PDB file of C-alpha atoms in Angstrom:
ATOM      1  CA  MET N1277       0.152  -0.620  17.775  1.00 94.00           C
ATOM      2  CA  LYS N1278      -1.462  -2.409  14.837  1.00 96.00           C
ATOM      3  CA  LEU N1279      -2.509  -0.201  11.924  1.00 97.00           C
ATOM      4  CA  ILE N1280      -3.996  -0.574   8.455  1.00 97.00           C
ATOM      5  CA  PHE N1281      -3.459   2.006   5.714  1.00 97.00           C
ATOM      6  CA  LEU N1282      -6.279   2.197   3.175  1.00 96.00           C
ATOM      7  CA  GLY N1283      -6.394   4.241  -0.006  1.00 95.00           C
ATOM      8  CA  ALA N1284      -6.525   3.914  -3.766  1.00 94.00           C
ATOM      9  CA  PRO N1285      -3.379   2.878  -5.665  1.00 87.00           C
ATOM     10  CA  GLY N1286      -1.119   5.937  -5.691  1.00 86.00           C
ATOM     11  CA  ALA N1287      -2.803   7.625  -2.740  1.00 93.00           C
ATOM     12  CA  GLY N1288       0.480   7.605  -0.820  1.00 90.00           C
ATOM     13  CA  LYS N1289      -0.031   4.672   1.537  1.00 90.00           C
ATOM     14  CA  GLY N1290       3.504   3.384   1.103  1.00 87.00           C
ATOM     15  CA  THR N1291       5.120   6.780   1.666  1.00 90.00           C
ATOM     16  CA  GLN N1292       3.141   7.467   4.819  1.00 94.00           C
ATOM     17  CA  ALA N1293       3.640   3.924   6.100  1.00 93.00           C
ATOM     18  CA  GLU N1294       7.425   4.371   5.866  1.00 92.00           C
ATOM     19  CA  VAL N1295       7.296   7.602   7.881  1.00 95.00           C
ATOM     20  CA  VAL N1296       5.041   6.085  10.540  1.00 96.00           C
ATOM     21  CA  SER N1297       7.214   2.964  10.670  1.00 96.00           C
ATOM     22  CA  GLU N1298      10.299   5.019  11.485  1.00 95.00           C
ATOM     23  CA  ARG N1299       8.499   7.244  13.985  1.00 95.00           C
ATOM     24  CA  TYR N1300       6.879   4.455  15.990  1.00 95.00           C
ATOM     25  CA  HIS N1301       9.479   1.715  15.372  1.00 95.00           C
ATOM     26  CA  ILE N1302       7.082  -0.830  13.905  1.00 96.00           C
ATOM     27  CA  PRO N1303       7.490  -2.575  10.530  1.00 95.00           C
ATOM     28  CA  ALA N1304       5.558  -1.387   7.475  1.00 94.00           C
ATOM     29  CA  ILE N1305       4.372  -4.438   5.584  1.00 93.00           C
ATOM     30  CA  SER N1306       3.587  -3.795   1.932  1.00 88.00           C
ATOM     31  CA  THR N1307       1.544  -6.518   0.310  1.00 83.00           C
ATOM     32  CA  GLY N1308       2.564  -5.188  -3.086  1.00 78.00           C
ATOM     33  CA  ALA N1309       6.264  -5.455  -2.244  1.00 82.00           C
ATOM     34  CA  LEU N1310       5.805  -8.988  -0.900  1.00 83.00           C
ATOM     35  CA  LEU N1311       3.955 -10.020  -4.053  1.00 85.00           C
ATOM     36  CA  ARG N1312       6.492  -8.358  -6.371  1.00 83.00           C
ATOM     37  CA  GLU N1313       9.289 -10.175  -4.550  1.00 81.00           C
ATOM     38  CA  ALA N1314       7.465 -13.466  -4.980  1.00 80.00           C
ATOM     39  CA  MET N1315       6.922 -12.739  -8.688  1.00 86.00           C
ATOM     40  CA  ALA N1316      10.548 -11.714  -9.212  1.00 87.00           C
ATOM     41  CA  ASN N1317      11.714 -14.914  -7.500  1.00 85.00           C
ATOM     42  CA  GLY N1318       9.387 -16.967  -9.685  1.00 87.00           C
ATOM     43  CA  THR N1319       7.741 -18.728  -6.754  1.00 81.00           C
ATOM     44  CA  GLU N1320       4.551 -20.701  -7.287  1.00 83.00           C
ATOM     45  CA  LEU N1321       2.466 -18.102  -5.447  1.00 78.00           C
ATOM     46  CA  GLY N1322       4.276 -15.291  -7.251  1.00 84.00           C
ATOM     47  CA  MET N1323       3.572 -16.652 -10.718  1.00 86.00           C
ATOM     48  CA  LYS N1324      -0.040 -17.289  -9.782  1.00 83.00           C
ATOM     49  CA  ALA N1325      -0.408 -13.669  -8.689  1.00 85.00           C
ATOM     50  CA  LYS N1326       1.396 -12.215 -11.726  1.00 86.00           C
ATOM     51  CA  SER N1327      -1.347 -12.920 -14.272  1.00 81.00           C
ATOM     52  CA  TYR N1328      -3.880 -11.086 -12.112  1.00 84.00           C
ATOM     53  CA  ILE N1329      -1.711  -8.092 -11.128  1.00 78.00           C
ATOM     54  CA  ASP N1330      -0.386  -7.389 -14.633  1.00 79.00           C
ATOM     55  CA  GLY N1331      -3.990  -7.044 -15.768  1.00 81.00           C
ATOM     56  CA  GLY N1332      -4.876  -4.630 -12.973  1.00 78.00           C
ATOM     57  CA  ALA N1333      -6.853  -7.176 -10.926  1.00 79.00           C
ATOM     58  CA  LEU N1334      -6.302  -8.205  -7.314  1.00 73.00           C
ATOM     59  CA  ALA N1335      -4.299 -11.304  -6.483  1.00 80.00           C
ATOM     60  CA  PRO N1336      -6.464 -14.199  -5.205  1.00 83.00           C
ATOM     61  CA  ASP N1337      -7.246 -14.142  -1.498  1.00 86.00           C
ATOM     62  CA  GLU N1338      -5.540 -17.445  -0.766  1.00 84.00           C
ATOM     63  CA  VAL N1339      -2.273 -16.127  -2.212  1.00 83.00           C
ATOM     64  CA  VAL N1340      -2.319 -12.813  -0.339  1.00 85.00           C
ATOM     65  CA  ILE N1341      -3.551 -14.223   2.964  1.00 86.00           C
ATOM     66  CA  GLY N1342      -0.888 -16.926   2.926  1.00 80.00           C
ATOM     67  CA  ILE N1343       1.893 -14.404   2.374  1.00 80.00           C
ATOM     68  CA  ILE N1344       0.578 -12.006   5.042  1.00 86.00           C
ATOM     69  CA  LYS N1345       0.043 -14.723   7.632  1.00 83.00           C
ATOM     70  CA  ALA N1346       3.656 -15.855   7.308  1.00 78.00           C
ATOM     71  CA  ARG N1347       4.941 -12.274   7.515  1.00 85.00           C
ATOM     72  CA  LEU N1348       2.980 -11.399  10.665  1.00 88.00           C
ATOM     73  CA  ALA N1349       4.502 -14.398  12.426  1.00 86.00           C
ATOM     74  CA  ALA N1350       7.966 -12.771  12.220  1.00 87.00           C
ATOM     75  CA  ASP N1351       9.592 -11.505  15.422  1.00 94.00           C
ATOM     76  CA  ASP N1352       9.627  -7.851  14.334  1.00 94.00           C
ATOM     77  CA  CYS N1353       5.805  -7.786  14.377  1.00 93.00           C
ATOM     78  CA  ARG N1354       5.502  -8.555  18.094  1.00 92.00           C
ATOM     79  CA  ASN N1355       5.119  -4.891  19.103  1.00 92.00           C
ATOM     80  CA  GLY N1356       2.869  -3.952  16.219  1.00 95.00           C
ATOM     81  CA  PHE N1357       2.941  -3.338  12.484  1.00 96.00           C
ATOM     82  CA  ILE N1358       1.448  -1.362   9.616  1.00 97.00           C
ATOM     83  CA  LEU N1359      -0.409  -3.188   6.858  1.00 96.00           C
ATOM     84  CA  ASP N1360      -0.115  -1.379   3.514  1.00 92.00           C
ATOM     85  CA  GLY N1361      -2.272  -2.975   0.830  1.00 84.00           C
ATOM     86  CA  PHE N1362      -4.015  -5.571   2.991  1.00 91.00           C
ATOM     87  CA  PRO N1363      -6.850  -6.189   3.453  1.00 94.00           C
ATOM     88  CA  ARG N1364      -8.185  -5.137   0.061  1.00 87.00           C
ATOM     89  CA  THR N1365     -11.589  -6.772   0.335  1.00 91.00           C
ATOM     90  CA  VAL N1366     -14.092  -7.311   3.105  1.00 95.00           C
ATOM     91  CA  ALA N1367     -13.436 -11.058   2.766  1.00 92.00           C
ATOM     92  CA  GLN N1368      -9.733 -10.443   3.497  1.00 92.00           C
ATOM     93  CA  ALA N1369     -10.654  -8.228   6.461  1.00 95.00           C
ATOM     94  CA  LYS N1370     -12.770 -11.044   7.873  1.00 94.00           C
ATOM     95  CA  ALA N1371      -9.849 -13.441   7.334  1.00 91.00           C
ATOM     96  CA  LEU N1372      -7.679 -11.046   9.358  1.00 91.00           C
ATOM     97  CA  ASP N1373     -10.283 -11.124  12.134  1.00 92.00           C
ATOM     98  CA  GLU N1374     -10.152 -14.920  12.045  1.00 90.00           C
ATOM     99  CA  MET N1375      -6.413 -14.746  12.778  1.00 87.00           C
ATOM    100  CA  ASP N1376      -7.402 -13.124  16.109  1.00 86.00           C
ATOM    101  CA  ILE N1377      -5.577  -9.929  15.146  1.00 87.00           C
ATOM    102  CA  LYS N1378      -7.328  -6.821  16.482  1.00 89.00           C
ATOM    103  CA  MET N1379      -6.418  -3.607  14.700  1.00 94.00           C
ATOM    104  CA  ASP N1380      -5.964  -0.434  16.771  1.00 96.00           C
ATOM    105  CA  GLY N1381      -6.644   1.916  13.890  1.00 97.00           C
ATOM    106  CA  VAL N1382      -7.374   2.120  10.162  1.00 97.00           C
ATOM    107  CA  ILE N1383      -6.118   5.197   8.295  1.00 97.00           C
ATOM    108  CA  SER N1384      -7.886   5.932   5.006  1.00 97.00           C
ATOM    109  CA  LEU N1385      -5.969   8.309   2.715  1.00 97.00           C
ATOM    110  CA  GLU N1386      -8.431  10.183   0.506  1.00 97.00           C
ATOM    111  CA  VAL N1387      -7.151  11.367  -2.903  1.00 96.00           C
ATOM    112  CA  GLU N1388      -9.136  12.199  -6.061  1.00 94.00           C
ATOM    113  CA  ASP N1389      -8.856   9.819  -9.025  1.00 93.00           C
ATOM    114  CA  ASP N1390      -7.464  12.419 -11.450  1.00 90.00           C
ATOM    115  CA  VAL N1391      -4.619  13.234  -9.028  1.00 89.00           C
ATOM    116  CA  ILE N1392      -3.818   9.533  -8.700  1.00 90.00           C
ATOM    117  CA  ILE N1393      -3.748   9.005 -12.471  1.00 87.00           C
ATOM    118  CA  HIS N1394      -1.127  11.768 -12.781  1.00 84.00           C
ATOM    119  CA  ARG N1395       0.929  10.369  -9.905  1.00 81.00           C
ATOM    120  CA  LEU N1396       1.020   6.787 -11.136  1.00 83.00           C
ATOM    121  CA  GLY N1397       1.558   7.726 -14.772  1.00 87.00           C
ATOM    122  CA  GLY N1398       4.849   9.377 -13.824  1.00 90.00           C
ATOM    123  CA  ARG N1399       6.108   6.682 -11.469  1.00 87.00           C
ATOM    124  CA  ARG N1400       9.242   4.750 -12.412  1.00 93.00           C
ATOM    125  CA  LEU N1401      10.855   1.669 -10.856  1.00 93.00           C
ATOM    126  CA  CYS N1402      14.471   0.513 -11.039  1.00 94.00           C
ATOM    127  CA  SER N1403      14.657  -2.789 -12.902  1.00 94.00           C
ATOM    128  CA  LYS N1404      17.614  -3.894 -10.742  1.00 92.00           C
ATOM    129  CA  CYS N1405      17.159  -2.758  -7.126  1.00 93.00           C
ATOM    130  CA  GLY N1406      13.471  -1.810  -7.129  1.00 88.00           C
ATOM    131  CA  SER N1407      13.954   1.815  -6.005  1.00 91.00           C
ATOM    132  CA  SER N1408      10.986   4.084  -6.802  1.00 88.00           C
ATOM    133  CA  TYR N1409      11.088   7.466  -8.555  1.00 91.00           C
ATOM    134  CA  HIS N1410       8.698   9.917 -10.218  1.00 89.00           C
ATOM    135  CA  VAL N1411       9.383  11.979 -13.338  1.00 91.00           C
ATOM    136  CA  ASP N1412       8.026  15.122 -11.642  1.00 87.00           C
ATOM    137  CA  HIS N1413       8.242  14.665  -7.883  1.00 82.00           C
ATOM    138  CA  LYS N1414      11.338  12.471  -7.489  1.00 89.00           C
ATOM    139  CA  PRO N1415      13.400  12.495 -10.690  1.00 94.00           C
ATOM    140  CA  THR N1416      16.779  10.815 -11.013  1.00 96.00           C
ATOM    141  CA  ALA N1417      20.000  12.749 -11.666  1.00 96.00           C
ATOM    142  CA  VAL N1418      20.243  11.081 -15.079  1.00 96.00           C
ATOM    143  CA  ALA N1419      16.945  10.485 -16.869  1.00 94.00           C
ATOM    144  CA  GLY N1420      15.994   6.827 -16.969  1.00 95.00           C
ATOM    145  CA  ILE N1421      18.886   5.705 -14.736  1.00 97.00           C
ATOM    146  CA  CYS N1422      18.645   4.727 -11.051  1.00 96.00           C
ATOM    147  CA  ASP N1423      20.595   6.983  -8.665  1.00 96.00           C
ATOM    148  CA  LYS N1424      21.477   4.042  -6.411  1.00 94.00           C
ATOM    149  CA  CYS N1425      22.638   1.262  -8.728  1.00 95.00           C
ATOM    150  CA  GLU N1426      22.519   2.798 -12.234  1.00 95.00           C
ATOM    151  CA  GLY N1427      19.912   0.279 -13.275  1.00 96.00           C
ATOM    152  CA  GLU N1428      17.428   1.076 -16.038  1.00 96.00           C
ATOM    153  CA  LEU N1429      14.142   2.626 -14.913  1.00 96.00           C
ATOM    154  CA  ILE N1430      10.940   1.020 -16.103  1.00 95.00           C
ATOM    155  CA  THR N1431       7.213   1.718 -15.924  1.00 91.00           C
ATOM    156  CA  ARG N1432       5.494  -0.991 -13.937  1.00 83.00           C
ATOM    157  CA  ALA N1433       2.929  -2.945 -15.956  1.00 82.00           C
ATOM    158  CA  ASP N1434       0.228  -1.827 -13.513  1.00 78.00           C
ATOM    159  CA  ASP N1435       1.199   1.861 -13.896  1.00 84.00           C
ATOM    160  CA  LYS N1436       0.214   2.048 -17.567  1.00 84.00           C
ATOM    161  CA  PRO N1437      -2.792   4.388 -18.184  1.00 82.00           C
ATOM    162  CA  GLU N1438      -5.301   1.709 -19.145  1.00 86.00           C
ATOM    163  CA  VAL N1439      -4.305  -0.427 -16.166  1.00 88.00           C
ATOM    164  CA  ILE N1440      -4.417   2.535 -13.745  1.00 89.00           C
ATOM    165  CA  LYS N1441      -8.075   3.097 -14.680  1.00 89.00           C
ATOM    166  CA  SER N1442      -8.779  -0.583 -14.155  1.00 90.00           C
ATOM    167  CA  ARG N1443      -7.024  -0.546 -10.770  1.00 88.00           C
ATOM    168  CA  LEU N1444      -9.076   2.449  -9.633  1.00 94.00           C
ATOM    169  CA  ASP N1445     -12.300   0.741 -10.721  1.00 94.00           C
ATOM    170  CA  VAL N1446     -11.292  -2.348  -8.741  1.00 90.00           C
ATOM    171  CA  TYR N1447     -10.467  -0.198  -5.692  1.00 93.00           C
ATOM    172  CA  HIS N1448     -13.818   1.583  -5.702  1.00 95.00           C
ATOM    173  CA  GLU N1449     -15.736  -1.650  -6.192  1.00 96.00           C
ATOM    174  CA  GLN N1450     -13.858  -4.064  -3.938  1.00 93.00           C
ATOM    175  CA  THR N1451     -11.730  -2.108  -1.445  1.00 94.00           C
ATOM    176  CA  GLU N1452     -13.648   1.062  -0.655  1.00 96.00           C
ATOM    177  CA  PRO N1453     -16.368  -0.912   1.201  1.00 97.00           C
ATOM    178  CA  LEU N1454     -13.704  -1.540   3.869  1.00 97.00           C
ATOM    179  CA  LYS N1455     -14.245   2.014   5.085  1.00 97.00           C
ATOM    180  CA  ASP N1456     -17.772   1.130   6.170  1.00 97.00           C
ATOM    181  CA  PHE N1457     -16.540  -2.192   7.580  1.00 97.00           C
ATOM    182  CA  TYR N1458     -13.978  -0.525   9.846  1.00 97.00           C
ATOM    183  CA  ALA N1459     -16.126   2.510  10.607  1.00 97.00           C
ATOM    184  CA  ALA N1460     -18.624   0.096  12.116  1.00 97.00           C
ATOM    185  CA  LYS N1461     -15.836  -1.168  14.379  1.00 96.00           C
ATOM    186  CA  GLY N1462     -15.047   2.388  15.457  1.00 96.00           C
ATOM    187  CA  VAL N1463     -11.423   2.312  14.295  1.00 96.00           C
ATOM    188  CA  LEU N1464     -11.552   4.278  10.996  1.00 97.00           C
ATOM    189  CA  LYS N1465      -9.731   7.618  10.632  1.00 97.00           C
ATOM    190  CA  MET N1466     -10.016   9.650   7.411  1.00 97.00           C
ATOM    191  CA  VAL N1467      -7.010  11.657   6.196  1.00 97.00           C
ATOM    192  CA  ILE N1468      -7.369  14.003   3.214  1.00 97.00           C
ATOM    193  CA  GLY N1469      -4.285  13.741   0.998  1.00 95.00           C
ATOM    194  CA  GLN N1470      -2.500  17.076   0.527  1.00 94.00           C
ATOM    195  CA  GLU N1471      -0.366  18.389  -2.324  1.00 87.00           C
ATOM    196  CA  LYS N1472       2.747  18.276  -0.159  1.00 89.00           C
ATOM    197  CA  ILE N1473       3.751  14.941   1.334  1.00 90.00           C
ATOM    198  CA  GLU N1474       4.781  16.516   4.651  1.00 94.00           C
ATOM    199  CA  ASP N1475       1.325  18.058   5.044  1.00 96.00           C
ATOM    200  CA  THR N1476      -0.309  14.671   4.549  1.00 96.00           C
ATOM    201  CA  THR N1477       2.166  13.229   7.054  1.00 97.00           C
ATOM    202  CA  ALA N1478       1.187  15.812   9.678  1.00 97.00           C
ATOM    203  CA  LEU N1479      -2.474  14.869   9.305  1.00 97.00           C
ATOM    204  CA  THR N1480      -1.624  11.158   9.395  1.00 97.00           C
ATOM    205  CA  ILE N1481       0.408  11.507  12.607  1.00 97.00           C
ATOM    206  CA  ALA N1482      -2.410  13.532  14.187  1.00 97.00           C
ATOM    207  CA  ALA N1483      -4.875  10.753  13.341  1.00 97.00           C
ATOM    208  CA  ILE N1484      -2.575   8.110  14.842  1.00 96.00           C
ATOM    209  CA  GLU N1485      -2.041  10.138  18.012  1.00 96.00           C
ATOM    210  CA  SER N1486      -5.812  10.357  18.418  1.00 95.00           C
ATOM    211  CA  ILE N1487      -5.916   6.563  18.194  1.00 93.00           C
ATOM    212  CA  ARG N1488      -3.202   6.226  20.826  1.00 90.00           C
ATOM    213  CA  GLY N1489      -5.146   8.567  23.076  1.00 76.00           C
TER     214      GLY N1489
END
């Protein structure tokens, strides 16, 4: 089963992708995580992407497509996968089509902008191990310190208020048109994000089961 998760930054794509990955035993592939790893490792592609991402823009297509293409060739993707954060533009979606990869379903998580701004503004990331937290919804035992490795928590550059607004503008302009693109293919499923994660999960699973038939 090959799935795409769409949604604005902070809509909960990553959280739902993890749950679905465990339930259906297929890997969840986060473009953001792949790019952050490349940036942290100082690779050529990573450094090229960094200047765009830190400013709230999308990484260039050639960078993202190259990383995704290599990842999908891995053995664990043979029985399916979940793409979280790719494609982000219609051009990237067409590039995916050119790889002869047919998606079974596209789940679009719908969350209002003001809710997203609150979510992302409170998100924190461990500077050592990369674990994610939130000051309200997933706080650490000791403020500012990672529960897993005791690393210092930081606010990602793209989670700062002015960048969040920019990221949302980019999403609405460049990524949201994908809903029409995949609706035309008959594979789009809309899921309204709920206040409780488990409620959103229930709706997401229901949408996937409808895809599976």
